[in-house]
Short mmCIF file of N, CA and C in Angstrom, two decimals:
data_model
loop_
_atom_site.label_atom_id
_atom_site.label_comp_id
_atom_site.label_asym_id
_atom_site.label_seq_id
_atom_site.Cartn_x
_atom_site.Cartn_y
_atom_site.Cartn_z
N UNK A 1 113.20 97.52 118.97
CA UNK A 1 111.95 98.16 118.77
C UNK A 1 111.08 97.49 117.79
N UNK A 2 109.97 97.37 117.77
CA UNK A 2 109.01 96.58 116.94
C UNK A 2 109.03 97.29 115.64
N UNK A 3 108.64 96.60 114.54
CA UNK A 3 108.71 97.12 113.13
C UNK A 3 107.47 98.05 113.09
N UNK A 4 106.33 97.77 113.73
CA UNK A 4 105.11 98.66 113.73
C UNK A 4 105.59 100.13 114.30
N UNK A 5 106.41 100.31 115.44
CA UNK A 5 106.81 101.47 116.06
C UNK A 5 107.65 102.16 114.95
N UNK A 6 108.75 101.38 114.62
CA UNK A 6 109.77 102.06 113.74
C UNK A 6 109.32 102.57 112.33
N UNK A 7 108.24 101.69 111.88
CA UNK A 7 107.66 102.28 110.58
C UNK A 7 106.80 103.51 110.84
N UNK A 8 106.02 103.55 111.96
CA UNK A 8 105.17 104.68 112.23
C UNK A 8 106.03 106.03 112.58
N UNK A 9 107.31 105.79 113.18
CA UNK A 9 108.16 106.95 113.46
C UNK A 9 108.83 107.41 112.25
N UNK A 10 109.03 106.44 111.33
CA UNK A 10 109.59 106.91 110.06
C UNK A 10 108.35 107.90 109.35
N UNK A 11 107.20 107.37 109.42
CA UNK A 11 106.06 107.81 108.54
C UNK A 11 105.82 109.31 109.11
N UNK A 12 105.93 109.46 110.42
CA UNK A 12 105.76 110.84 110.98
C UNK A 12 106.62 111.91 110.48
N UNK A 13 107.64 111.48 110.02
CA UNK A 13 108.68 112.51 109.47
C UNK A 13 108.31 112.98 108.01
N UNK A 14 107.36 112.24 107.46
CA UNK A 14 106.89 112.59 105.99
C UNK A 14 105.95 113.71 106.16
N UNK A 15 105.88 114.68 105.04
CA UNK A 15 104.66 115.64 104.94
C UNK A 15 103.53 114.79 105.12
N UNK A 16 102.60 115.29 105.76
CA UNK A 16 101.25 114.66 106.28
C UNK A 16 101.26 113.24 106.72
N UNK A 17 102.58 112.82 107.31
CA UNK A 17 102.84 111.43 107.71
C UNK A 17 101.88 111.15 108.87
N UNK A 18 101.64 112.12 109.97
CA UNK A 18 100.83 111.84 110.90
C UNK A 18 99.40 111.64 110.55
N UNK A 19 98.98 112.27 109.52
CA UNK A 19 97.52 112.36 109.14
C UNK A 19 97.34 110.87 108.51
N UNK A 20 98.43 110.32 107.80
CA UNK A 20 98.29 109.01 107.14
C UNK A 20 98.27 107.89 108.15
N UNK A 21 99.12 108.11 109.03
CA UNK A 21 99.04 107.05 110.26
C UNK A 21 97.80 106.87 110.79
N UNK A 22 97.14 108.11 111.17
CA UNK A 22 95.76 108.18 111.63
C UNK A 22 94.72 107.53 110.69
N UNK A 23 94.84 107.67 109.43
CA UNK A 23 93.95 107.09 108.41
C UNK A 23 94.21 105.66 108.38
N UNK A 24 95.28 105.21 108.51
CA UNK A 24 95.82 103.98 108.30
C UNK A 24 95.24 103.02 109.54
N UNK A 25 95.26 103.58 110.65
CA UNK A 25 94.86 103.09 111.90
C UNK A 25 93.33 102.99 111.90
N UNK A 26 92.68 103.93 111.39
CA UNK A 26 91.18 103.97 111.26
C UNK A 26 90.73 103.08 110.29
N UNK A 27 91.58 102.74 109.12
CA UNK A 27 90.94 101.90 108.22
C UNK A 27 91.18 100.21 108.73
N UNK A 28 92.38 100.08 109.50
CA UNK A 28 92.59 98.83 109.99
C UNK A 28 91.46 98.33 111.01
N UNK A 29 90.84 99.26 111.92
CA UNK A 29 90.12 98.86 112.94
C UNK A 29 88.91 99.70 112.90
N UNK A 30 87.96 99.51 111.77
CA UNK A 30 86.73 100.26 111.61
C UNK A 30 85.98 100.69 112.81
N UNK A 31 85.72 99.85 113.71
CA UNK A 31 85.04 100.11 114.84
C UNK A 31 85.75 101.19 115.78
N UNK A 32 86.97 101.13 115.90
CA UNK A 32 87.77 102.18 116.64
C UNK A 32 87.76 103.74 115.96
N UNK A 33 87.53 103.55 114.58
CA UNK A 33 87.57 104.62 113.87
C UNK A 33 86.25 105.44 114.10
N UNK A 34 85.18 104.83 114.66
CA UNK A 34 84.01 105.54 115.00
C UNK A 34 84.28 106.72 115.94
N UNK A 35 85.30 106.60 116.74
CA UNK A 35 85.41 107.59 117.82
C UNK A 35 86.51 108.72 117.33
N UNK A 36 87.07 108.40 116.23
CA UNK A 36 88.08 109.21 115.49
C UNK A 36 89.30 109.55 116.69
N UNK A 37 89.87 108.39 117.09
CA UNK A 37 91.06 108.84 118.06
C UNK A 37 92.27 109.47 117.22
N UNK A 38 92.88 110.30 117.96
CA UNK A 38 94.10 110.85 117.47
C UNK A 38 95.34 110.53 118.29
N UNK A 39 96.30 109.95 117.60
CA UNK A 39 97.34 109.25 118.20
C UNK A 39 98.42 110.32 118.56
N UNK A 40 98.94 110.49 119.85
CA UNK A 40 99.73 111.41 119.99
C UNK A 40 101.21 110.78 120.24
N UNK A 41 101.24 109.67 121.04
CA UNK A 41 102.49 109.05 121.29
C UNK A 41 102.33 107.68 120.81
N UNK A 42 103.37 107.18 120.09
CA UNK A 42 103.57 105.58 119.84
C UNK A 42 104.96 105.36 119.93
N UNK A 43 105.36 104.85 121.04
CA UNK A 43 106.79 104.34 121.38
C UNK A 43 106.62 102.91 121.89
N UNK A 44 107.78 102.24 121.88
CA UNK A 44 107.68 100.86 122.39
C UNK A 44 107.06 100.85 123.75
N UNK A 45 105.93 100.15 123.85
CA UNK A 45 105.35 99.98 125.19
C UNK A 45 104.65 101.23 125.77
N UNK A 46 104.37 102.22 125.08
CA UNK A 46 103.81 103.58 125.44
C UNK A 46 103.08 103.97 124.45
N UNK A 47 101.73 104.30 124.57
CA UNK A 47 100.90 105.01 123.64
C UNK A 47 100.02 106.07 124.41
N UNK A 48 99.69 107.07 123.74
CA UNK A 48 98.74 108.20 124.30
C UNK A 48 97.84 108.61 123.10
N UNK A 49 96.63 108.53 123.16
CA UNK A 49 95.54 108.98 122.21
C UNK A 49 94.66 109.81 122.84
N UNK A 50 94.02 110.63 122.03
CA UNK A 50 93.02 111.58 122.53
C UNK A 50 91.69 111.43 121.49
N UNK A 51 90.56 111.95 122.13
CA UNK A 51 89.30 112.04 121.52
C UNK A 51 88.56 113.06 121.71
N UNK A 52 88.26 113.83 120.76
CA UNK A 52 87.56 114.99 120.95
C UNK A 52 85.97 114.90 121.34
N UNK A 53 85.47 115.71 122.16
CA UNK A 53 84.04 115.73 122.55
C UNK A 53 83.27 116.26 121.42
N UNK A 54 82.36 115.39 120.94
CA UNK A 54 81.59 115.98 119.71
C UNK A 54 80.12 115.09 119.84
N UNK A 55 79.22 115.57 119.17
CA UNK A 55 77.91 115.00 119.27
C UNK A 55 77.92 113.64 118.92
N UNK A 56 78.51 113.20 117.84
CA UNK A 56 78.67 111.48 117.60
C UNK A 56 79.11 110.68 118.60
N UNK A 57 79.82 111.21 119.68
CA UNK A 57 80.26 110.29 120.81
C UNK A 57 79.42 110.63 122.09
N UNK A 58 78.31 111.30 122.10
CA UNK A 58 77.71 111.78 123.32
C UNK A 58 76.37 110.84 123.51
N UNK A 59 76.08 110.81 124.67
CA UNK A 59 74.82 109.95 124.98
C UNK A 59 73.64 110.86 125.30
N UNK A 60 72.73 110.39 125.85
CA UNK A 60 71.33 111.08 126.23
C UNK A 60 71.59 112.11 127.38
N UNK A 61 72.60 111.95 128.02
CA UNK A 61 73.09 112.76 129.27
C UNK A 61 73.92 114.05 129.01
N UNK A 62 74.16 114.13 127.58
CA UNK A 62 75.13 115.34 127.20
C UNK A 62 76.45 115.17 127.55
N UNK A 63 76.83 113.69 127.83
CA UNK A 63 78.36 113.56 128.16
C UNK A 63 78.72 112.57 127.30
N UNK A 64 80.07 112.14 127.13
CA UNK A 64 80.60 111.20 126.28
C UNK A 64 80.10 109.76 126.75
N UNK A 65 79.74 109.07 125.77
CA UNK A 65 79.23 107.64 126.02
C UNK A 65 80.10 106.79 126.57
N UNK A 66 79.77 105.86 127.52
CA UNK A 66 80.72 104.98 128.15
C UNK A 66 81.54 104.16 127.16
N UNK A 67 80.70 103.64 126.03
CA UNK A 67 81.34 102.80 124.94
C UNK A 67 82.39 103.57 124.19
N UNK A 68 82.37 104.76 124.00
CA UNK A 68 83.30 105.73 123.43
C UNK A 68 84.54 105.72 124.38
N UNK A 69 84.37 105.88 125.60
CA UNK A 69 85.57 105.85 126.55
C UNK A 69 86.16 104.59 126.55
N UNK A 70 85.45 103.59 126.59
CA UNK A 70 86.06 102.24 126.40
C UNK A 70 86.77 101.91 125.34
N UNK A 71 86.17 102.42 124.18
CA UNK A 71 86.91 102.24 122.95
C UNK A 71 88.22 103.06 122.89
N UNK A 72 88.19 104.12 123.33
CA UNK A 72 89.63 104.92 123.39
C UNK A 72 90.59 104.25 124.30
N UNK A 73 90.15 103.74 125.50
CA UNK A 73 91.13 103.09 126.26
C UNK A 73 91.60 101.76 125.74
N UNK A 74 90.70 100.90 125.16
CA UNK A 74 91.07 99.78 124.32
C UNK A 74 92.09 99.99 123.18
N UNK A 75 91.71 100.97 122.34
CA UNK A 75 92.64 101.29 121.16
C UNK A 75 94.01 101.66 121.56
N UNK A 76 94.11 102.60 122.64
CA UNK A 76 95.62 102.94 123.08
C UNK A 76 96.20 101.59 123.73
N UNK A 77 95.46 100.69 124.56
CA UNK A 77 96.08 99.51 125.04
C UNK A 77 96.59 98.56 124.03
N UNK A 78 95.69 98.28 122.99
CA UNK A 78 96.11 97.56 122.08
C UNK A 78 97.34 97.86 121.08
N UNK A 79 97.34 99.06 120.87
CA UNK A 79 98.49 99.70 120.25
C UNK A 79 99.94 99.57 121.10
N UNK A 80 99.66 99.83 122.28
CA UNK A 80 100.92 99.60 123.19
C UNK A 80 101.31 97.90 123.02
N UNK A 81 100.29 97.05 123.16
CA UNK A 81 100.69 95.77 123.23
C UNK A 81 101.23 95.38 121.83
N UNK A 82 100.62 95.92 120.80
CA UNK A 82 101.23 95.65 119.43
C UNK A 82 102.79 96.00 119.42
N UNK A 83 102.99 97.14 119.92
CA UNK A 83 104.39 97.60 119.97
C UNK A 83 105.40 96.78 120.53
N UNK A 84 104.96 95.91 121.39
CA UNK A 84 106.00 94.94 122.23
C UNK A 84 105.85 93.59 121.77
N UNK A 85 104.77 93.32 120.99
CA UNK A 85 104.67 91.94 120.58
C UNK A 85 105.64 91.37 119.76
N UNK A 86 106.34 90.26 120.13
CA UNK A 86 107.39 89.66 119.31
C UNK A 86 107.05 89.26 117.95
N UNK A 87 107.88 89.28 117.02
CA UNK A 87 107.44 88.84 115.54
C UNK A 87 106.67 87.80 115.55
N UNK A 88 106.97 86.59 116.28
CA UNK A 88 106.29 85.48 116.15
C UNK A 88 105.14 85.33 117.07
N UNK A 89 104.72 86.44 117.91
CA UNK A 89 103.71 86.41 118.77
C UNK A 89 102.35 87.08 118.29
N UNK A 90 101.22 86.39 118.90
CA UNK A 90 99.93 86.97 118.59
C UNK A 90 99.12 86.81 119.95
N UNK A 91 98.19 87.68 120.01
CA UNK A 91 97.32 87.91 121.21
C UNK A 91 95.99 88.31 120.78
N UNK A 92 95.03 88.14 121.83
CA UNK A 92 93.78 88.67 121.57
C UNK A 92 93.14 89.22 123.07
N UNK A 93 92.48 90.21 123.03
CA UNK A 93 91.90 90.64 124.31
C UNK A 93 90.79 89.64 124.79
N UNK A 94 91.10 89.16 125.94
CA UNK A 94 89.97 88.33 126.41
C UNK A 94 89.13 88.95 127.60
N UNK A 95 89.57 90.15 127.96
CA UNK A 95 88.83 90.80 129.13
C UNK A 95 89.37 92.22 129.30
N UNK A 96 88.59 92.99 129.87
CA UNK A 96 89.05 94.35 130.29
C UNK A 96 87.84 94.89 131.23
N UNK A 97 88.39 95.63 132.19
CA UNK A 97 87.59 96.15 133.27
C UNK A 97 87.73 97.74 133.17
N UNK A 98 86.78 98.41 133.44
CA UNK A 98 86.77 99.79 133.48
C UNK A 98 85.74 100.44 134.69
N UNK A 99 86.21 101.36 135.30
CA UNK A 99 85.36 101.89 136.35
C UNK A 99 85.18 103.37 135.91
N UNK A 100 84.01 103.75 135.72
CA UNK A 100 83.62 105.32 135.64
C UNK A 100 83.41 106.02 136.72
N UNK A 101 84.11 107.18 136.77
CA UNK A 101 84.07 107.94 138.02
C UNK A 101 83.07 109.10 137.98
N UNK A 102 82.92 109.68 136.71
CA UNK A 102 81.93 110.80 136.59
C UNK A 102 81.62 110.96 135.09
N UNK A 103 80.77 111.75 134.86
CA UNK A 103 80.47 112.20 133.56
C UNK A 103 81.77 112.76 132.68
N UNK A 104 81.95 112.24 131.54
CA UNK A 104 82.99 112.82 130.80
C UNK A 104 82.78 113.80 129.66
N UNK A 105 83.33 114.91 129.71
CA UNK A 105 83.07 115.98 128.80
C UNK A 105 84.59 116.61 128.30
N UNK A 106 84.60 117.25 127.25
CA UNK A 106 85.78 117.70 126.68
C UNK A 106 86.68 116.74 126.02
N UNK A 107 87.88 117.21 125.90
CA UNK A 107 88.89 116.48 125.09
C UNK A 107 89.40 115.36 126.18
N UNK A 108 89.48 114.03 125.86
CA UNK A 108 89.64 113.00 126.57
C UNK A 108 91.04 112.35 126.13
N UNK A 109 91.92 111.95 127.10
CA UNK A 109 93.12 111.42 126.80
C UNK A 109 93.28 110.08 127.46
N UNK A 110 93.64 109.07 126.75
CA UNK A 110 93.93 107.64 127.36
C UNK A 110 95.46 107.49 126.91
N UNK A 111 96.02 106.85 128.16
CA UNK A 111 97.55 106.57 127.93
C UNK A 111 97.81 105.31 128.50
N UNK A 112 98.71 104.49 127.75
CA UNK A 112 99.05 103.05 128.28
C UNK A 112 100.58 103.04 128.20
N UNK A 113 100.99 102.67 129.43
CA UNK A 113 102.63 102.48 129.64
C UNK A 113 102.68 101.02 130.17
N UNK A 114 103.39 100.04 129.32
CA UNK A 114 103.38 98.87 129.70
C UNK A 114 104.85 98.61 130.03
N UNK A 115 105.10 97.72 131.10
CA UNK A 115 106.34 97.16 131.51
C UNK A 115 106.86 95.90 130.61
N UNK A 116 107.68 95.24 131.10
CA UNK A 116 108.24 94.00 130.39
C UNK A 116 106.98 92.98 130.66
N UNK A 117 106.81 92.17 129.49
CA UNK A 117 105.89 91.01 129.59
C UNK A 117 106.56 89.76 129.26
N UNK A 118 106.02 88.79 129.99
CA UNK A 118 106.60 87.41 129.85
C UNK A 118 105.89 86.66 128.66
N UNK A 119 106.29 86.86 127.60
CA UNK A 119 105.50 86.19 126.40
C UNK A 119 105.53 84.71 126.39
#
């Protein structure tokens, strides 16, 4: 298990530990903080986050902005990758595709489940 995952799992056991993790995540990645993602699951190779529907993430059509949706997906995906990155490994996102099906409203959930990667 990666150090990041084990550290976060230990922190969740502290009083207000989950809130501390949320704040640390938002501080480390300021742009992602703009959507106020809430981390629900952080396990090795598996993350799930949610974003609440609020005015700050809406567009002119009264639905959640495509950029906010993309940011939520990227945030959970990046955390899942971080959780399985070898100690001597590094990576950077070089591309990502997304296909929008309909207007998004309400609480949104993004989940990433990774298999084994050949580093």
